[in-house]
PDB file of C-alpha atoms in Angstrom:
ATOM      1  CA  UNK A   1      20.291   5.870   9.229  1.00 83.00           C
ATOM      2  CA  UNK A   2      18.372   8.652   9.958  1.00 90.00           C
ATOM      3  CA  UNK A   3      17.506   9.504  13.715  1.00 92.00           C
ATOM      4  CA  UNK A   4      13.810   8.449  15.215  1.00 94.00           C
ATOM      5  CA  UNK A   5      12.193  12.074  15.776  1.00 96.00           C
ATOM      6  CA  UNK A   6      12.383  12.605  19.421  1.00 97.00           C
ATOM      7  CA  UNK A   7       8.741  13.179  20.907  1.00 97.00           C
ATOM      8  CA  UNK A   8       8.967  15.210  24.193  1.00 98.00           C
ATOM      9  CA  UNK A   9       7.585  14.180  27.411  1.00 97.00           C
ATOM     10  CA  UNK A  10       5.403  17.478  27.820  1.00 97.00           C
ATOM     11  CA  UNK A  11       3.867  16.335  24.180  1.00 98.00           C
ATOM     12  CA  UNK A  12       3.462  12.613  25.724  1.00 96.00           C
ATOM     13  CA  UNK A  13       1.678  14.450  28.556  1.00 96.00           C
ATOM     14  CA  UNK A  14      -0.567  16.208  26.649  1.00 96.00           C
ATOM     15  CA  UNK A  15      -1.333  13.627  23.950  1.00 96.00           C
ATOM     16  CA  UNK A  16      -0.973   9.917  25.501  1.00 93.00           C
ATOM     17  CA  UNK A  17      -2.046   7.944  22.710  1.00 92.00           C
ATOM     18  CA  UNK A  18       0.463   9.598  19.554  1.00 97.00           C
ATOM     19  CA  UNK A  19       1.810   7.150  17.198  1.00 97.00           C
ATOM     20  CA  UNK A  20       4.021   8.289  14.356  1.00 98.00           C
ATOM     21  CA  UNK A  21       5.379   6.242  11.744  1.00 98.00           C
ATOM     22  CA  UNK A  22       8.477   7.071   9.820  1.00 98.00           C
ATOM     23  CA  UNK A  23       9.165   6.082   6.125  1.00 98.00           C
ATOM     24  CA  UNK A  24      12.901   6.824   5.253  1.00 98.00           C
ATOM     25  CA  UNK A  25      14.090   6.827   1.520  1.00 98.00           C
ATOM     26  CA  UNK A  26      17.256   7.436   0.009  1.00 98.00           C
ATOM     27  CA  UNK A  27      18.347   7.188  -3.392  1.00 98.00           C
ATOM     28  CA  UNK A  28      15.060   9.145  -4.384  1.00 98.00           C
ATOM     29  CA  UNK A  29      14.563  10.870  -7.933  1.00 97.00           C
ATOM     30  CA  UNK A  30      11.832  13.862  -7.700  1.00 98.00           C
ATOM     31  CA  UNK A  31      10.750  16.137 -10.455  1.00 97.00           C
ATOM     32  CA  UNK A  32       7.811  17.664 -11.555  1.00 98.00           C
ATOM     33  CA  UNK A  33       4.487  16.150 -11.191  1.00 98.00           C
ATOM     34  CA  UNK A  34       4.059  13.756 -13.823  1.00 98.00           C
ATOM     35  CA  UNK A  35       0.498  12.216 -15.407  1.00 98.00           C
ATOM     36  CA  UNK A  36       0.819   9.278 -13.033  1.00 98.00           C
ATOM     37  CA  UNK A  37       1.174  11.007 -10.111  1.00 98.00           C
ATOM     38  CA  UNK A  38      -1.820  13.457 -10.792  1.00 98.00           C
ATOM     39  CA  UNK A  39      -3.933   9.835 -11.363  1.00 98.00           C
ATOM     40  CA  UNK A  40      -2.770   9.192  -7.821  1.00 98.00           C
ATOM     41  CA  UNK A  41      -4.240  12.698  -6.508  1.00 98.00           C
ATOM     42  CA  UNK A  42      -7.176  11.900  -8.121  1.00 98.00           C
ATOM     43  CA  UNK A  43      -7.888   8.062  -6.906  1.00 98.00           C
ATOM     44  CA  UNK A  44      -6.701   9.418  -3.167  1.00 98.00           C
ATOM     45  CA  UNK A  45     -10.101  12.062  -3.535  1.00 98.00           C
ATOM     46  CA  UNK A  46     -12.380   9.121  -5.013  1.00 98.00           C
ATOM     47  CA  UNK A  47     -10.890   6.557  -1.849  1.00 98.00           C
ATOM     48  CA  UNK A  48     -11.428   9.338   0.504  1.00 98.00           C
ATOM     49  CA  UNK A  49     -14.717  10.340  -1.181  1.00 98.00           C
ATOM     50  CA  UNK A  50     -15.792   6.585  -0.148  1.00 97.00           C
ATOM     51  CA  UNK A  51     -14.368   6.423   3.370  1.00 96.00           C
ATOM     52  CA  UNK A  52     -16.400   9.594   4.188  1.00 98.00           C
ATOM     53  CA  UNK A  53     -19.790   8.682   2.430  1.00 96.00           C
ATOM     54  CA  UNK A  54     -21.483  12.254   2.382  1.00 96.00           C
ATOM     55  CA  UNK A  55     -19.588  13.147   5.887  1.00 97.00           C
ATOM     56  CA  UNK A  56     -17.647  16.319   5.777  1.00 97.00           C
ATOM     57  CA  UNK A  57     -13.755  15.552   6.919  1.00 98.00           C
ATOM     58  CA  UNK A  58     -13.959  17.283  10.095  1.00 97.00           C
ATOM     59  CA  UNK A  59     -16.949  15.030  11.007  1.00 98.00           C
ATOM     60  CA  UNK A  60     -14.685  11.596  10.598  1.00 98.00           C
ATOM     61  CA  UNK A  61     -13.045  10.353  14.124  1.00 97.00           C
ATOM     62  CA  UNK A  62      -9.814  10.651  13.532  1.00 98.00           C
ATOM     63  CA  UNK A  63     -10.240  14.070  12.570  1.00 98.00           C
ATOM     64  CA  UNK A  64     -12.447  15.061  15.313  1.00 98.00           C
ATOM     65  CA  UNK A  65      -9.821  13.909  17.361  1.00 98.00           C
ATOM     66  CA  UNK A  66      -6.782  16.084  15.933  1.00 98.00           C
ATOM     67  CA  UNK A  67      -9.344  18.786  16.627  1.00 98.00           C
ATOM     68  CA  UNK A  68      -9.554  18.127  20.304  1.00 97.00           C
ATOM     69  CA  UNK A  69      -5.787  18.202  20.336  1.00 97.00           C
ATOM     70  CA  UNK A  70      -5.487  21.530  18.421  1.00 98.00           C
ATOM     71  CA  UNK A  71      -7.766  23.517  21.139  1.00 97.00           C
ATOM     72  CA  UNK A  72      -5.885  21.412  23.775  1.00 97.00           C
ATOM     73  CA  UNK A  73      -2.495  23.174  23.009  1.00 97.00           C
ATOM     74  CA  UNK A  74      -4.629  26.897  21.369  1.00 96.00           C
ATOM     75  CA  UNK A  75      -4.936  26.767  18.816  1.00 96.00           C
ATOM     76  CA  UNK A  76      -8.321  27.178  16.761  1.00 94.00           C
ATOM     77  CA  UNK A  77      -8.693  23.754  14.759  1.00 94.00           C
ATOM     78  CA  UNK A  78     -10.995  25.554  12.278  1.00 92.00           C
ATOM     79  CA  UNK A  79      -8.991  28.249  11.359  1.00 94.00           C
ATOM     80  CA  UNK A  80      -5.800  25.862  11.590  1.00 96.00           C
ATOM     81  CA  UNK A  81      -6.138  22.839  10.327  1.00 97.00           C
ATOM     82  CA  UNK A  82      -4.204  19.247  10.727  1.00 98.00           C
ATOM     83  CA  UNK A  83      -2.762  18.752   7.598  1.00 98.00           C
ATOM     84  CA  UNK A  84      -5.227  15.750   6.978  1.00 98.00           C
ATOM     85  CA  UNK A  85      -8.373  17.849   6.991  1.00 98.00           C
ATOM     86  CA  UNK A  86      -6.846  20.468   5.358  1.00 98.00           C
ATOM     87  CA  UNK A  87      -5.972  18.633   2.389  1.00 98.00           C
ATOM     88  CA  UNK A  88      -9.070  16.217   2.499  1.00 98.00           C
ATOM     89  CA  UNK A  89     -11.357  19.794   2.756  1.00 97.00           C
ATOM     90  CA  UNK A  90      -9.530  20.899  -0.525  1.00 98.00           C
ATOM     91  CA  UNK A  91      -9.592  17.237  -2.670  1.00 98.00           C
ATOM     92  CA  UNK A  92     -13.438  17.330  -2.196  1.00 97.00           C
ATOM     93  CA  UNK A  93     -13.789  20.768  -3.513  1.00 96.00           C
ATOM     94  CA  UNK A  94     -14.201  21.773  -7.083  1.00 94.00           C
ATOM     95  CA  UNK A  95     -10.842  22.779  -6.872  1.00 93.00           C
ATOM     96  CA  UNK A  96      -8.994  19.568  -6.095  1.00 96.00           C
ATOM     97  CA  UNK A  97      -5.636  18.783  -4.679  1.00 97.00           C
ATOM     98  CA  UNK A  98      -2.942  20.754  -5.904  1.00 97.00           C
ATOM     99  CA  UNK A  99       0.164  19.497  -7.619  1.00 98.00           C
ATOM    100  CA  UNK A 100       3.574  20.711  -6.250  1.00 97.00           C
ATOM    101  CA  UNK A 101       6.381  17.519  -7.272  1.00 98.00           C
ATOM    102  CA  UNK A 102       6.546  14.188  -7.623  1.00 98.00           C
ATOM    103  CA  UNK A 103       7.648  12.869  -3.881  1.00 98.00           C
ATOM    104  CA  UNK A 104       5.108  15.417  -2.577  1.00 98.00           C
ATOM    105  CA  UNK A 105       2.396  14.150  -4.810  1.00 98.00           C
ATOM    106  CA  UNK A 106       2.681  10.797  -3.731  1.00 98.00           C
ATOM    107  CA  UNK A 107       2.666  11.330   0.273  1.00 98.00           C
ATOM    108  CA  UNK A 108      -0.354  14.295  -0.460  1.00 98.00           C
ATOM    109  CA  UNK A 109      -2.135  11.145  -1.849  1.00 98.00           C
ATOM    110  CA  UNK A 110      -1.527   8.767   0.998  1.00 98.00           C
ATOM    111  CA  UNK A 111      -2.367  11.237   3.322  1.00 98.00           C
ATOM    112  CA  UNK A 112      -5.735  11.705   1.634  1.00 98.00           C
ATOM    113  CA  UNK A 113      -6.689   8.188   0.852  1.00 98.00           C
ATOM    114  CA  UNK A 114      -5.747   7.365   4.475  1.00 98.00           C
ATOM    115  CA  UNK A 115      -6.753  10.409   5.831  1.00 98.00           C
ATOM    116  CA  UNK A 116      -3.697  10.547   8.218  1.00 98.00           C
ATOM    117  CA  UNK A 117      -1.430  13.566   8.534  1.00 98.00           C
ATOM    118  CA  UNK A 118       1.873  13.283   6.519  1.00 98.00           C
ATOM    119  CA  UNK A 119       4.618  15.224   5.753  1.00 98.00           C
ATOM    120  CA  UNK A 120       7.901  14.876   3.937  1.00 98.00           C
ATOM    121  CA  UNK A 121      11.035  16.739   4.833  1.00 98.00           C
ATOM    122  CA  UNK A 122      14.733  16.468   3.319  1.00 98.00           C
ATOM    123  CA  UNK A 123      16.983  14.737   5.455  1.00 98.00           C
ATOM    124  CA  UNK A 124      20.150  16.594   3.647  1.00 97.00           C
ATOM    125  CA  UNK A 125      18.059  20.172   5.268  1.00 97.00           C
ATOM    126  CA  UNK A 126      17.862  18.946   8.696  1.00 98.00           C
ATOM    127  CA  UNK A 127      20.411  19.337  11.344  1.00 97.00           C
ATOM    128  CA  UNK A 128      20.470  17.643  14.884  1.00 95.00           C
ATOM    129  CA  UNK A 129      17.054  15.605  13.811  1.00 95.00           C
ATOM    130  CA  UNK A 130      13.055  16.218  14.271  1.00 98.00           C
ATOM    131  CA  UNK A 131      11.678  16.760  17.716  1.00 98.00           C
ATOM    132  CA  UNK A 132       8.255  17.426  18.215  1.00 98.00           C
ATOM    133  CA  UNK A 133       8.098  19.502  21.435  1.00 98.00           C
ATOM    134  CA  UNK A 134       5.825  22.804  22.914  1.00 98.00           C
ATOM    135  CA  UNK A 135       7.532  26.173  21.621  1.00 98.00           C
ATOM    136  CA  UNK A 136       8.730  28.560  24.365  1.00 97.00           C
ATOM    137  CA  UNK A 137       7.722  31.016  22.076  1.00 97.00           C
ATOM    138  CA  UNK A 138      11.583  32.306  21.724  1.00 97.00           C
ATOM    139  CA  UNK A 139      12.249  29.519  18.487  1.00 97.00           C
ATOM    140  CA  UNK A 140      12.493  31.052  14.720  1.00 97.00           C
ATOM    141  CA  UNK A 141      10.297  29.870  11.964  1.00 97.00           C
ATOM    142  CA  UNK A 142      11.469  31.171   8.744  1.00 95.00           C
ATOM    143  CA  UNK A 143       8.641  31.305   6.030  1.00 94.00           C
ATOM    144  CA  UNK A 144       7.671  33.115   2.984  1.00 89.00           C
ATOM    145  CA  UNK A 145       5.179  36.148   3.178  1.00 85.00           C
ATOM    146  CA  UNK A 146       4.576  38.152   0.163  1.00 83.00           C
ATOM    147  CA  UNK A 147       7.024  36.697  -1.745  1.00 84.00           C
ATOM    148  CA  UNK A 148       9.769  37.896   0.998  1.00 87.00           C
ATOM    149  CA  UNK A 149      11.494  35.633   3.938  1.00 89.00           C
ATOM    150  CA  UNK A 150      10.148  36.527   6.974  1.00 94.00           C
ATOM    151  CA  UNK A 151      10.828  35.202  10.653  1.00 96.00           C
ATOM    152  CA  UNK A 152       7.984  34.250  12.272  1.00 95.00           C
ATOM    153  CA  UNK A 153       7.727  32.592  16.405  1.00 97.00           C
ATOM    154  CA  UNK A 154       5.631  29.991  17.878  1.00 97.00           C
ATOM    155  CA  UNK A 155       2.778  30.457  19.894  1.00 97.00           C
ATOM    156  CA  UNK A 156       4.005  29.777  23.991  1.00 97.00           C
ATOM    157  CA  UNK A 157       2.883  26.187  24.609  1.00 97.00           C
ATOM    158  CA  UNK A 158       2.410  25.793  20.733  1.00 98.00           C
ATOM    159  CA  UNK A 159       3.139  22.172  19.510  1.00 98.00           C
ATOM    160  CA  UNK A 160       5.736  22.203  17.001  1.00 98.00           C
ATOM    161  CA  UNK A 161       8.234  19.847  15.436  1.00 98.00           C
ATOM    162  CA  UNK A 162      11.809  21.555  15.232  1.00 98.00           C
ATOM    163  CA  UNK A 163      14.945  20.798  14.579  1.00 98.00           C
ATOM    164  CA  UNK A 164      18.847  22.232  15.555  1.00 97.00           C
ATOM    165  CA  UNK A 165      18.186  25.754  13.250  1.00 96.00           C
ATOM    166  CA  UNK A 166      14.704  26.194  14.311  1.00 97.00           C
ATOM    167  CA  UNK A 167      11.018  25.462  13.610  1.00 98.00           C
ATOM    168  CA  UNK A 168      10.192  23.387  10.709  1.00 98.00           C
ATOM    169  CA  UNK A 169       6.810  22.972  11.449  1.00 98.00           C
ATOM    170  CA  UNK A 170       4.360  25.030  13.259  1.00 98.00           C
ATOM    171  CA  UNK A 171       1.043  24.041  14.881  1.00 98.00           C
ATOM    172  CA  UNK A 172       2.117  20.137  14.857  1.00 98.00           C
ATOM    173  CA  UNK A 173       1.525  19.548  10.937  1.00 98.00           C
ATOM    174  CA  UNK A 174      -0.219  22.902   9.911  1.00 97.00           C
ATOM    175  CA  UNK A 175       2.095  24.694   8.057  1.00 96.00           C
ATOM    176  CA  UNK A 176       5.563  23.595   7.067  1.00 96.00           C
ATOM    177  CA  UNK A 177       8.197  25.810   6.084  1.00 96.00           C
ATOM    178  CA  UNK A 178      10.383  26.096   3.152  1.00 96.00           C
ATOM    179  CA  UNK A 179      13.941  25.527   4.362  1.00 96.00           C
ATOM    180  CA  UNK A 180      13.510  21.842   4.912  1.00 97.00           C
ATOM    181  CA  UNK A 181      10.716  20.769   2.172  1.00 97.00           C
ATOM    182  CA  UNK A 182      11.428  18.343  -0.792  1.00 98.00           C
ATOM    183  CA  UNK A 183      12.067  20.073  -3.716  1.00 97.00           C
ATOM    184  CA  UNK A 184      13.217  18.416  -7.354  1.00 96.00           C
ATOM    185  CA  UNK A 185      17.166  18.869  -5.619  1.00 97.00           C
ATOM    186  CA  UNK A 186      15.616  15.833  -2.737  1.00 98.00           C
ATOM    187  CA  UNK A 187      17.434  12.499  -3.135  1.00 98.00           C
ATOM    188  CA  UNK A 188      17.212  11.905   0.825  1.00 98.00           C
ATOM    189  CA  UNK A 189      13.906  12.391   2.409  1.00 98.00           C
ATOM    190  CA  UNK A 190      11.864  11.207   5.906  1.00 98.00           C
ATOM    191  CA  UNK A 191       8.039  10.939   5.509  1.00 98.00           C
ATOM    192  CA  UNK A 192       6.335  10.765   9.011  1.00 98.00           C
ATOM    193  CA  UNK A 193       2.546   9.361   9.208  1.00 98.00           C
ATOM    194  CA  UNK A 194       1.046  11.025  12.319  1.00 98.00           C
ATOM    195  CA  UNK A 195      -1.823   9.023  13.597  1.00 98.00           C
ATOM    196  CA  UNK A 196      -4.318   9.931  16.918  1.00 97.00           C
ATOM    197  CA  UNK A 197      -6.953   7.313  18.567  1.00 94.00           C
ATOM    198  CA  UNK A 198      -9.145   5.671  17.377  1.00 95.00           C
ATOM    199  CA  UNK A 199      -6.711   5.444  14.172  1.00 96.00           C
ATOM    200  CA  UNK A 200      -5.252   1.429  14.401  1.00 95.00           C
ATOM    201  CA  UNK A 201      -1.418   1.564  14.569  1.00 96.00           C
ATOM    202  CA  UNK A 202      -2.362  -1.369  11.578  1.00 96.00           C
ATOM    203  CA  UNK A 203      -3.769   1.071   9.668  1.00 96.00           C
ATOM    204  CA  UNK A 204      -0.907   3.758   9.912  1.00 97.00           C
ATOM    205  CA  UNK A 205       1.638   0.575   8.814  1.00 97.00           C
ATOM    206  CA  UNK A 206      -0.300  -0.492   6.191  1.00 97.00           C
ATOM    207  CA  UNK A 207      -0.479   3.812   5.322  1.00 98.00           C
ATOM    208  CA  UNK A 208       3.440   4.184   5.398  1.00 98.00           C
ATOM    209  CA  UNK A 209       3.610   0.349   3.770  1.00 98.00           C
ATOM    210  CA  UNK A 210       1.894   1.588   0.989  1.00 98.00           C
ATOM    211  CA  UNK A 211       3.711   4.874   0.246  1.00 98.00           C
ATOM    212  CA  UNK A 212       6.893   3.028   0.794  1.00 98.00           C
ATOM    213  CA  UNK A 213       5.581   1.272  -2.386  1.00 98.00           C
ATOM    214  CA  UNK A 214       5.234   4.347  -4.652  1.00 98.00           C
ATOM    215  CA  UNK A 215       8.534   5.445  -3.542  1.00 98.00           C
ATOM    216  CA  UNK A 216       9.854   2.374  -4.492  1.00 98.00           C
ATOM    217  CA  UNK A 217       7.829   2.251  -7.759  1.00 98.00           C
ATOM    218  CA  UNK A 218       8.729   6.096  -8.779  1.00 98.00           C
ATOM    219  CA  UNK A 219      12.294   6.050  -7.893  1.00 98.00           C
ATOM    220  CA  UNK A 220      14.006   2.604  -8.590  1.00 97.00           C
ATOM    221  CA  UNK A 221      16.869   1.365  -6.957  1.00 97.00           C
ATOM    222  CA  UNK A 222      15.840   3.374  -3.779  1.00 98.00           C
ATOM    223  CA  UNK A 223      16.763   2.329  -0.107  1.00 98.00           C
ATOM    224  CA  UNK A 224      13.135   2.434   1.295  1.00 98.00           C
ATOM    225  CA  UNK A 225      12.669   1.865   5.061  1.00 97.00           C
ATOM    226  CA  UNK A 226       9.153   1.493   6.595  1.00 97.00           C
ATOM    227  CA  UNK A 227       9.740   2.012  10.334  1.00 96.00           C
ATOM    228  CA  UNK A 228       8.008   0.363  13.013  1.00 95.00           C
ATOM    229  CA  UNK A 229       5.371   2.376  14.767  1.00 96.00           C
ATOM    230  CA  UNK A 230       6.293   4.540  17.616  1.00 94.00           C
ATOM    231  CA  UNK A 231       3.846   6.044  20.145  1.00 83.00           C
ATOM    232  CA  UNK A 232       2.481   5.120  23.778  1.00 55.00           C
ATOM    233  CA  UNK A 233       1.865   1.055  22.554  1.00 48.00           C
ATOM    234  CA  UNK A 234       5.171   1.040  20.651  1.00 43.00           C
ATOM    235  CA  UNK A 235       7.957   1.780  22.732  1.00 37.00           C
ATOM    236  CA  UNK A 236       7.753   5.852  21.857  1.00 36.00           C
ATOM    237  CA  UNK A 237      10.443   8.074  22.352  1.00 33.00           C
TER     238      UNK A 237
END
């Protein structure tokens, strides 16, 4: 079994009420997107299209709330945004959502429908486990820039979710970086379903419950666990 991601007491202090939820899969066959999981993109936009009636994503509680926590730690929520609002900002544009692989497909479309931050990362890339902490400033973030590998570093006081090797995520669920992703190689992967108040912990189950379904449905004979929630009401870490 995969470790719980560790969430560090200087997070807790700064964020009280953080629940995460963890899906854990292995056994899992990616690829490239296929027809079916492009139909998922697209019902995620129309169910988040609904849930916002007219509003623009920013303006929806939840996401008004990640945007307190951004400026709490300095960052500037509209230049950086949660994941959520990032992706729910491009389904609702002429654009759409973009189509990267099958195991990223599905969680883009759970995030979207649910409107929850989540992000995918393979467990065979990670070393020593996920710990979401605030950056010293000091950690590596390797990332692509240009089409080259570059090191970048944290912000001081930065929220970021790290592992043994370094960063894997800056700005709390901003941007993720490439050494750790699912790509078509995945068979082991954790999915983590960030939620802030007024979000119900019910809600981020039923969010994870539901993905662990299209796991399930997309790669058969999968071992598929939807963890309980962790946070301040859930025995957090």
């Amino acid at each position: 079994m995969f470790p719980a991601p560790a969430v560090s007491d200087e997070v807790r202090a700064l964020v009280p009420g953080f629940t995460h939820v963890v899906v854990e899969a292995h056994g899992l066959a990616n690829g490239p997107s296929t027809e079916e999981s492009s139909a998922l993109l697209d019902d995620a936009a129309r169910r988040l299209a609904g849930r916002l009636r007219g509003r623009a994503p920013h303006e929806d509680p939840h996401m008004a709330a990640w945007r307190e926590v951004y400026t709490a730690f300095g960052s500037k929520p509209s230049r950086t945004r949660n994941s959520a609002e990032a992706l729910a900002k491009r389904a609702l544009s002429t654009a759409g959502l973009p189509r990267i692989n099958l195991l990223v497909d599905l969680y883009n479309a759970i995030s979207v429908a649910h409107l929850i931050p989540v992000g995918g990362e393979d467990i065979d890339l990670i070393r020593g486990g996920m710990r979401l902490v605030r950056a010293t400033g000091e950690e590596d973030f390797v990332t692509v820039a240009d089409g080259a590998e570059t090191v970048e570093h944290p912000d001081a006081g930065e929220v970021v979710w790290r592992d043994d090797l370094g960063v894997t995520c800056r700005r709390w669920n901003w941007r993720q970086g490439p050494r750790t992703r699912l790509t078509e190689k995945t068979v082991s992967g954790v999915f983590l379903l960030e939620g802030l108040a007024p979000v119900p912990v019910a809600e981020m189950e039923a969010a994870a419950a539901e993905l662990a379904g299209l796991l399930e449905k997309f790669s058969p004979g999968a071992r598929i666990t939807a963890h309980p929630a962790a946070g301040a009401d859930r025995g957090g870490r």
